[in-house]
Amino acid sequence: MYIGEIATRCGVSVKTVRHYEAIGLLSDIKRLGSYRIYENADVEFVTLIKRAQLLGLSLAQLKQLKIGRHDLDWPAVMALLEEKKQQVLIDITALEQQKELLDFYHRDIKICLDNQVLG
């Protein structure tokens, strides 16, 4: 399939597919003259890249984890995902604390406003 088709099937732009190739995430793409010819495995790999990005992995991290044309160092991926999960848990705790503080100030301001109306 040509670049436009892989882009459409993966829900990315042609520019994105070219970028993945330029930075080495997509490699050894077959050519027919000046046209790139992509395979189903390329579609699966671009889809994997998109999913990894949704989880917060950067393209640079994915490039470091790439060990073959369409393969990643899966034990290293698992370790990185565990790190991400731990950071998310830390972020959740911080956000819960921030919410409690917002609730406190909201109640405090409401009490002050209610006292002004009554006073």
mmCIF file of C-alpha atoms in Angstrom:
data_model
loop_
_atom_site.group_PDB
_atom_site.id
_atom_site.type_symbol
_atom_site.label_atom_id
_atom_site.label_comp_id
_atom_site.label_asym_id
_atom_site.label_seq_id
_atom_site.Cartn_x
_atom_site.Cartn_y
_atom_site.Cartn_z
ATOM 1 C CA MET A 1 0.000 0.000 0.000
ATOM 2 C CA TYR A 2 1.121 3.557 -0.616
ATOM 3 C CA ILE A 3 1.770 6.214 2.024
ATOM 4 C CA GLY A 4 -1.696 7.762 1.745
ATOM 5 C CA GLU A 5 -3.369 4.440 2.447
ATOM 6 C CA ILE A 6 -1.265 3.614 5.498
ATOM 7 C CA ALA A 7 -1.898 7.116 6.836
ATOM 8 C CA THR A 8 -5.654 6.710 6.378
ATOM 9 C CA ARG A 9 -5.733 3.213 7.869
ATOM 10 C CA CYS A 10 -3.763 4.348 10.907
ATOM 11 C CA GLY A 11 -5.545 7.660 11.389
ATOM 12 C CA VAL A 12 -2.399 9.757 11.004
ATOM 13 C CA SER A 13 -1.216 12.237 8.428
ATOM 14 C CA VAL A 14 1.132 11.440 5.558
ATOM 15 C CA LYS A 15 3.534 13.889 7.204
ATOM 16 C CA THR A 16 3.450 11.788 10.387
ATOM 17 C CA VAL A 17 4.276 8.597 8.486
ATOM 18 C CA ARG A 18 7.193 10.383 6.816
ATOM 19 C CA HIS A 19 8.341 11.694 10.204
ATOM 20 C CA TYR A 20 8.300 8.194 11.706
ATOM 21 C CA GLU A 21 10.436 7.059 8.797
ATOM 22 C CA ALA A 22 12.792 10.054 9.074
ATOM 23 C CA ILE A 23 13.495 9.398 12.761
ATOM 24 C CA GLY A 24 13.946 5.667 12.200
ATOM 25 C CA LEU A 25 10.787 4.296 13.798
ATOM 26 C CA LEU A 26 9.684 2.997 10.415
ATOM 27 C CA SER A 27 12.616 1.512 8.588
ATOM 28 C CA ASP A 28 13.497 -0.546 5.545
ATOM 29 C CA ILE A 29 10.376 0.531 3.683
ATOM 30 C CA LYS A 30 10.238 -1.089 0.269
ATOM 31 C CA ARG A 31 10.143 1.180 -2.751
ATOM 32 C CA LEU A 32 8.681 0.881 -6.192
ATOM 33 C CA GLY A 33 10.486 3.582 -8.100
ATOM 34 C CA SER A 34 10.024 6.707 -5.999
ATOM 35 C CA TYR A 35 6.965 5.320 -4.176
ATOM 36 C CA ARG A 36 7.129 3.798 -0.710
ATOM 37 C CA ILE A 37 5.308 0.491 -0.403
ATOM 38 C CA TYR A 38 4.030 -0.296 3.095
ATOM 39 C CA GLU A 39 2.965 -3.672 4.462
ATOM 40 C CA ASN A 40 0.328 -4.682 7.006
ATOM 41 C CA ALA A 41 3.116 -5.038 9.571
ATOM 42 C CA ASP A 42 3.870 -1.329 9.067
ATOM 43 C CA VAL A 43 0.202 -0.526 9.768
ATOM 44 C CA GLU A 44 0.380 -2.545 12.978
ATOM 45 C CA PHE A 45 3.604 -0.816 14.018
ATOM 46 C CA VAL A 46 2.237 2.696 13.372
ATOM 47 C CA THR A 47 -0.846 1.737 15.391
ATOM 48 C CA LEU A 48 1.452 0.553 18.184
ATOM 49 C CA ILE A 49 3.322 3.879 18.071
ATOM 50 C CA LYS A 50 0.043 5.783 18.396
ATOM 51 C CA ARG A 51 -1.084 3.672 21.359
ATOM 52 C CA ALA A 52 2.261 4.078 23.084
ATOM 53 C CA GLN A 53 2.035 7.847 22.659
ATOM 54 C CA LEU A 54 -1.426 7.810 24.261
ATOM 55 C CA LEU A 55 0.212 6.181 27.271
ATOM 56 C CA GLY A 56 2.725 9.019 27.450
ATOM 57 C CA LEU A 57 5.713 7.417 25.750
ATOM 58 C CA SER A 58 7.722 9.727 23.533
ATOM 59 C CA LEU A 59 8.922 8.937 20.041
ATOM 60 C CA ALA A 60 12.495 9.129 21.341
ATOM 61 C CA GLN A 61 11.707 6.514 23.998
ATOM 62 C CA LEU A 62 10.093 4.266 21.405
ATOM 63 C CA LYS A 63 13.105 4.609 19.133
ATOM 64 C CA GLN A 64 15.384 3.517 21.981
ATOM 65 C CA LEU A 65 13.137 0.505 22.596
ATOM 66 C CA LYS A 66 13.058 -0.579 18.947
ATOM 67 C CA ILE A 67 15.095 -3.726 18.332
ATOM 68 C CA GLY A 68 13.892 -4.794 14.911
ATOM 69 C CA ARG A 69 11.981 -3.523 11.939
ATOM 70 C CA HIS A 70 8.649 -4.053 13.690
ATOM 71 C CA ASP A 71 9.651 -5.103 17.187
ATOM 72 C CA LEU A 72 10.375 -3.544 20.546
ATOM 73 C CA ASP A 73 12.345 -4.657 23.587
ATOM 74 C CA TRP A 74 9.205 -5.809 25.413
ATOM 75 C CA PRO A 75 10.772 -6.322 28.877
ATOM 76 C CA ALA A 76 12.086 -2.740 28.664
ATOM 77 C CA VAL A 77 8.641 -1.567 27.503
ATOM 78 C CA MET A 78 7.066 -3.241 30.536
ATOM 79 C CA ALA A 79 9.571 -1.555 32.865
ATOM 80 C CA LEU A 80 8.906 1.829 31.285
ATOM 81 C CA LEU A 81 5.136 1.334 31.571
ATOM 82 C CA GLU A 82 5.559 0.476 35.247
ATOM 83 C CA GLU A 83 7.510 3.718 35.742
ATOM 84 C CA LYS A 84 4.725 5.616 33.961
ATOM 85 C CA LYS A 85 2.108 3.951 36.160
ATOM 86 C CA GLN A 86 3.977 4.914 39.322
ATOM 87 C CA GLN A 87 4.196 8.521 38.107
ATOM 88 C CA VAL A 88 0.456 8.519 37.365
ATOM 89 C CA LEU A 89 -0.230 7.322 40.920
ATOM 90 C CA ILE A 90 1.937 10.144 42.284
ATOM 91 C CA ASP A 91 0.109 12.624 40.056
ATOM 92 C CA ILE A 92 -3.282 11.311 41.212
ATOM 93 C CA THR A 93 -2.279 11.788 44.849
ATOM 94 C CA ALA A 94 -1.099 15.333 44.143
ATOM 95 C CA LEU A 95 -4.330 16.134 42.282
ATOM 96 C CA GLU A 96 -6.450 14.718 45.118
ATOM 97 C CA GLN A 97 -4.571 16.944 47.565
ATOM 98 C CA GLN A 98 -5.084 19.924 45.281
ATOM 99 C CA LYS A 99 -8.815 19.142 45.079
ATOM 100 C CA GLU A 100 -9.064 18.985 48.876
ATOM 101 C CA LEU A 101 -7.363 22.373 49.110
ATOM 102 C CA LEU A 102 -9.728 23.829 46.510
ATOM 103 C CA ASP A 103 -12.709 22.443 48.427
ATOM 104 C CA PHE A 104 -11.356 23.959 51.662
ATOM 105 C CA TYR A 105 -10.933 27.423 50.130
ATOM 106 C CA HIS A 106 -14.316 27.197 48.427
ATOM 107 C CA ARG A 107 -16.006 26.425 51.766
ATOM 108 C CA ASP A 108 -13.996 29.126 53.535
ATOM 109 C CA ILE A 109 -14.912 31.794 50.975
ATOM 110 C CA LYS A 110 -18.561 30.705 51.019
ATOM 111 C CA ILE A 111 -18.675 31.075 54.806
ATOM 112 C CA CYS A 112 -17.163 34.568 54.528
ATOM 113 C CA LEU A 113 -19.673 35.571 51.853
ATOM 114 C CA ASP A 114 -22.596 34.130 53.829
ATOM 115 C CA ASN A 115 -21.457 36.073 56.916
ATOM 116 C CA GLN A 116 -21.294 39.314 54.893
ATOM 117 C CA VAL A 117 -24.858 38.821 53.682
ATOM 118 C CA LEU A 118 -26.116 38.090 57.206
ATOM 119 C CA GLY A 119 -24.010 40.811 58.858
#
